[in-house]
CSV table of C-alpha atoms in Angstrom, one decimal:
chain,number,residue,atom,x,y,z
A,40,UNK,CA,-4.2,127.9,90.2
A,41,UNK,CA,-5.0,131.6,89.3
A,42,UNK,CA,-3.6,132.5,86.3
A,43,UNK,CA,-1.6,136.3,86.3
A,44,UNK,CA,-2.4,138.9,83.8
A,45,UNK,CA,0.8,141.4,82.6
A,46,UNK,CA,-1.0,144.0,85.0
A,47,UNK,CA,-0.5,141.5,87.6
A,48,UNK,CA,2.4,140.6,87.0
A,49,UNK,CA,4.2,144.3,86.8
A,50,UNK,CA,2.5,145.1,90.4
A,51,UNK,CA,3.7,142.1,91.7
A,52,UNK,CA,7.4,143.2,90.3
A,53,UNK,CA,7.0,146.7,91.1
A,54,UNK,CA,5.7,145.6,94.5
A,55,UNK,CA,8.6,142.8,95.2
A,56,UNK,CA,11.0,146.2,94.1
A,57,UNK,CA,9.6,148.3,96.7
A,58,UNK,CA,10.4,145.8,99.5
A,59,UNK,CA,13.6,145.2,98.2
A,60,UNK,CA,14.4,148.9,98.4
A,61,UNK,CA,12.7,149.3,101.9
A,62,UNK,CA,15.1,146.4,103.0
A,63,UNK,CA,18.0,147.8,101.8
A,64,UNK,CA,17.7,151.1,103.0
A,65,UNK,CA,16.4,149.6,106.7
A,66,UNK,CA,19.9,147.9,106.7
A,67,UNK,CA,22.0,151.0,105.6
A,68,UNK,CA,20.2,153.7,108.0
A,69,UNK,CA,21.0,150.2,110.9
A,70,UNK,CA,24.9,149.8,109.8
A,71,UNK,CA,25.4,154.5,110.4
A,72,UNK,CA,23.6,154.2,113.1
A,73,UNK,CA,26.0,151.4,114.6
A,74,UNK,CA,29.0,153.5,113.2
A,75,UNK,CA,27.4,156.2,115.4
A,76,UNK,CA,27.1,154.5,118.5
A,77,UNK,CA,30.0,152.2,118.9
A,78,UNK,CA,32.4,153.0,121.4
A,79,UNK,CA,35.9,152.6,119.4
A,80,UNK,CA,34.9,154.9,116.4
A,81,UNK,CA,35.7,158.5,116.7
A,82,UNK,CA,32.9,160.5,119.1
A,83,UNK,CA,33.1,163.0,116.5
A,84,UNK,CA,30.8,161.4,114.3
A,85,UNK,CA,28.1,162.6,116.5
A,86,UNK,CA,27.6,165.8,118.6
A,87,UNK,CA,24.9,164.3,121.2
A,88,UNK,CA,27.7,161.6,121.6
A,89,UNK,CA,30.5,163.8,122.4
A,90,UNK,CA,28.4,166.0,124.5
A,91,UNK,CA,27.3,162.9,126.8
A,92,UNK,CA,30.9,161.9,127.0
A,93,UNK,CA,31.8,165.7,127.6
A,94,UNK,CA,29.4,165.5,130.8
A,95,UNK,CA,30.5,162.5,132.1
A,96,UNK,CA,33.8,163.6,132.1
A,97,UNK,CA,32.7,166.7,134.0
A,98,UNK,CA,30.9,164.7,136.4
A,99,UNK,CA,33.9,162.5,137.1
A,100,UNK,CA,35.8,165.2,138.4
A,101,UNK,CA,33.5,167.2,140.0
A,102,UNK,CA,32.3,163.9,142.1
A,103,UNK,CA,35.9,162.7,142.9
A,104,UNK,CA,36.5,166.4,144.1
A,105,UNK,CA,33.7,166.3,146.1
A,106,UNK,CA,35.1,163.1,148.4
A,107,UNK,CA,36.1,164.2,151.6
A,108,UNK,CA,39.4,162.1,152.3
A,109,UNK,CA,40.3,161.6,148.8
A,110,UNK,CA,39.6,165.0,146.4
A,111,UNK,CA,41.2,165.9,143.4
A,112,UNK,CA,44.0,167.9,145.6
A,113,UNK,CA,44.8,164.6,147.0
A,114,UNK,CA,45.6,163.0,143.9
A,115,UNK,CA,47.5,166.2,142.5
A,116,UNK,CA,49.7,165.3,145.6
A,117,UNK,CA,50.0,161.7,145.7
A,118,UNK,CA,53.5,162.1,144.8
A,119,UNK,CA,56.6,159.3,145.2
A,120,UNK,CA,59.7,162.1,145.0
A,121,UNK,CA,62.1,159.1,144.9
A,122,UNK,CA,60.1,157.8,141.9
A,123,UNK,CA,59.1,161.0,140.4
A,124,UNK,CA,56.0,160.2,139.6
A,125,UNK,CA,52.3,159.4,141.6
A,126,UNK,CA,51.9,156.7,144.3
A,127,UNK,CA,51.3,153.3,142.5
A,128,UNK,CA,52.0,154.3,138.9
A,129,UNK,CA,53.9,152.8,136.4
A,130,UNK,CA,56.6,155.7,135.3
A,131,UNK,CA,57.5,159.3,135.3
A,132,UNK,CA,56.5,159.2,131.4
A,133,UNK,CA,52.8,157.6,131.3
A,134,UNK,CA,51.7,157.7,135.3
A,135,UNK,CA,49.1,155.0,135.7
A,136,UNK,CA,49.7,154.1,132.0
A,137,UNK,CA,47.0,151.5,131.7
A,138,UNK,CA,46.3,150.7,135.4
A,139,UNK,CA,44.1,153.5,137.0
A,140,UNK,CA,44.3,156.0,139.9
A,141,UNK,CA,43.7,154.5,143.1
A,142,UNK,CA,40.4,154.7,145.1
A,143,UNK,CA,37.7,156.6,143.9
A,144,UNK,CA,39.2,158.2,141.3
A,145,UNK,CA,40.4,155.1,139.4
A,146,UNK,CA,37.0,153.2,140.1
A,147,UNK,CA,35.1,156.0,138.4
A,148,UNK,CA,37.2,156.0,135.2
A,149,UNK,CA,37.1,152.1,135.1
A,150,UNK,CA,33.5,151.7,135.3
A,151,UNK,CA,32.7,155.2,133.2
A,152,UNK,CA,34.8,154.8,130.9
A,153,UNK,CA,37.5,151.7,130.3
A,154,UNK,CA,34.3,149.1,130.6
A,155,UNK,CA,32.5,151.2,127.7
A,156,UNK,CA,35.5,150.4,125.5
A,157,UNK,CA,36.9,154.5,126.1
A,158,UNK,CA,40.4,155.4,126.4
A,159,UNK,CA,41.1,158.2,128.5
A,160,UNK,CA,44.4,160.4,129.6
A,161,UNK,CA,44.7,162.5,132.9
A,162,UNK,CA,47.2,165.0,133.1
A,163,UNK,CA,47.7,167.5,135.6
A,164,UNK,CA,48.3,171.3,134.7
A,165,UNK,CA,50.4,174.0,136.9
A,166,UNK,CA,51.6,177.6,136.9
A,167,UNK,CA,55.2,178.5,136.2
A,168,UNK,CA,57.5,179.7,139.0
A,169,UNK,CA,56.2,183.0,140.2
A,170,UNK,CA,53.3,182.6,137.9
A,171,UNK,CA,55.0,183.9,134.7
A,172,UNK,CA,56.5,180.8,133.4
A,173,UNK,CA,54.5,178.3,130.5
A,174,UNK,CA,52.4,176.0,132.8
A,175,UNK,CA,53.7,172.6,133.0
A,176,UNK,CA,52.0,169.1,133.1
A,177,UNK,CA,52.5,165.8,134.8
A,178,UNK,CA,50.8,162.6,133.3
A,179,UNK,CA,48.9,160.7,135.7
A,180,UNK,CA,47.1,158.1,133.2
A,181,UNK,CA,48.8,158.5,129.7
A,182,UNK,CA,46.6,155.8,127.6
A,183,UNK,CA,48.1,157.2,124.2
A,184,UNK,CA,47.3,160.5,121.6
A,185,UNK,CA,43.5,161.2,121.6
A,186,UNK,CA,41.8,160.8,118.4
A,187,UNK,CA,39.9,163.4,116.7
A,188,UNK,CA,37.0,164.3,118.1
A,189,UNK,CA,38.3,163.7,122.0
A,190,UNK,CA,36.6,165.9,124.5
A,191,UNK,CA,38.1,167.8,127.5
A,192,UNK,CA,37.0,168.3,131.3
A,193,UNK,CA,38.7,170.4,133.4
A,194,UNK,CA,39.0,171.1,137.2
A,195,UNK,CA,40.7,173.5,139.1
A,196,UNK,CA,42.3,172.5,142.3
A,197,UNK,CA,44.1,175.3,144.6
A,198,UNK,CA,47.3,174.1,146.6
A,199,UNK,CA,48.6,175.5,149.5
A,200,UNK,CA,52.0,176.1,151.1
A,201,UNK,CA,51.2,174.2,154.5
A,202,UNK,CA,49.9,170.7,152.6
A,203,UNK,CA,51.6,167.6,152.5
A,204,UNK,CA,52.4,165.0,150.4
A,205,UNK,CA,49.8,162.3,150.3
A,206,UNK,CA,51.7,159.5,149.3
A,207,UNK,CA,52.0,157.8,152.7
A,208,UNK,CA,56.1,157.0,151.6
A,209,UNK,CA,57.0,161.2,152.7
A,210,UNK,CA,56.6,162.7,155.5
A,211,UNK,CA,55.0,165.9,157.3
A,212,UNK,CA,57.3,168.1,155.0
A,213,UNK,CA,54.6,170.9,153.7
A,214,UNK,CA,54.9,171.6,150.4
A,215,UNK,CA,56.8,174.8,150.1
A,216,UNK,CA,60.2,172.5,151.3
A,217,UNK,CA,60.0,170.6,147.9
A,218,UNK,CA,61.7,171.2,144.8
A,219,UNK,CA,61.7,170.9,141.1
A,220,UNK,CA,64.7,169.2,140.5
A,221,UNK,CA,64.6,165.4,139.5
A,222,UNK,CA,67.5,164.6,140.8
A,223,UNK,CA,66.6,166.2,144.4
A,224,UNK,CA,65.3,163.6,147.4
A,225,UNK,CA,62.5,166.4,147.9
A,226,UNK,CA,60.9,166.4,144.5
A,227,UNK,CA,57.7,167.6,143.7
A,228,UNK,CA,57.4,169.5,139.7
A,229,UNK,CA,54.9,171.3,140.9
A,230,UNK,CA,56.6,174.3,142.1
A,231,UNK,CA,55.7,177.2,144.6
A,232,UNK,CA,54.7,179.8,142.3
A,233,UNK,CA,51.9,181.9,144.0
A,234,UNK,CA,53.1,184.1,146.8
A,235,UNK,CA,51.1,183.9,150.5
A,236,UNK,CA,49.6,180.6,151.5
A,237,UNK,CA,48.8,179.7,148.0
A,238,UNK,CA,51.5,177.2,146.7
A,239,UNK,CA,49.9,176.6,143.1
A,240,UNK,CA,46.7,176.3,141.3
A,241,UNK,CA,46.7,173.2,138.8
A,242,UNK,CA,43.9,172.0,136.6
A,243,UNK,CA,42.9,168.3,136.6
A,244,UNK,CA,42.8,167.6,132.9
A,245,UNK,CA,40.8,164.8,131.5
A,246,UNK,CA,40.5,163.8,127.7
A,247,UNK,CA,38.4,160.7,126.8
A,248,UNK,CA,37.6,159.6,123.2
């Protein structure tokens, strides 16, 4: 057995300190980094994080708007006028609440966002009659108040006065014959507020934190 001078021993404490400290601090700069990266804390706690979640919201829309068959215009008029809300969604108040979109659109948002643990709300944006009004919204997904540091993608979608209703439960009525009134059979809130062939140009809001 090798017997330990002082000297010894105060390197061998000093030494047993330093790899304490190096262990302690490896587990702290491991915990912020977690806090950084898991999906249900606020993406405000790091930039690179909201600005990734900033361009795949961007992307979402711009590749749903891209679709052929089923762009963003379509979904803006996927409209029930005896339900007063979208095709498929839950109520006037939430839209698809906490189902999704159908199609395309929804698949995106589940697989981009809801199976990473992201909540998300899509609202839809329009000009006042004749232009001059505040712009209104309708809710398509309404998943609850975003929390701070949320980020915003927006798309602009032009409607015009000879379009339909996508729906599938109207029919060939063009959009100019709707109304804004709830209580009308022919309800549509988006009203016709550009004069010529353009009926109204909305923006396709999506918030995700």
């Amino acid at each position: 057995m090798v017997k330990m001078s002082g000297t010894d021993r105060g390197q061998a404490y000093s030494l047993e300190a330093i790899a304490g400290s190096v262990i302690v601090v490896t587990a702290l700069l491991f915990a912020l980094q977690s806090i950084i990266i898991t999906p249900t804390t606020s993406s405000g706690v790091d930039p690179d994080v909201r600005k990734d979640l900033r361009a795949q919201a961007s992307d979402t829309l711009v590749i749903v708007h891209s679709n052929e068959t089923t762009d963003l215009s379509y979904y803006t008029r996927n409209w029930v006028p005896e339900s007063r809300t979208f095709e498929g969604a839950q109520n006037p108040s939430v839209g698809y609440g906490t189902a999704v979109p159908p199609g395309i659109f929804g698949d995106i948002l589940n697989t981009t966002f809801s199976q990473r643990s992201r909540l998300y709300n899509v609202e839809v944006l329009y000009l006042g009659v004749n232009a001059t009004d505040d712009r209104g919204r309708v809710p398509m997904v309404y998943r609850g108040q975003p929390a701070e540091g949320a980020v915003t993608a927006s798309y602009t979608v032009t409607l015009y006065d000879n379009q339909t209703l996508t729906s599938g439960k109207t029919g060939t009525a063009e959009l100019w014959e709707y109304g804004t009134d709830p209580n009308s059979e022919a309800y549509y809130p988006i009203p016709n507020a550009v004069e010529g062939p353009v009926y109204n140009v909305v923006e396709v809001r999506l918030t995700v934190w």
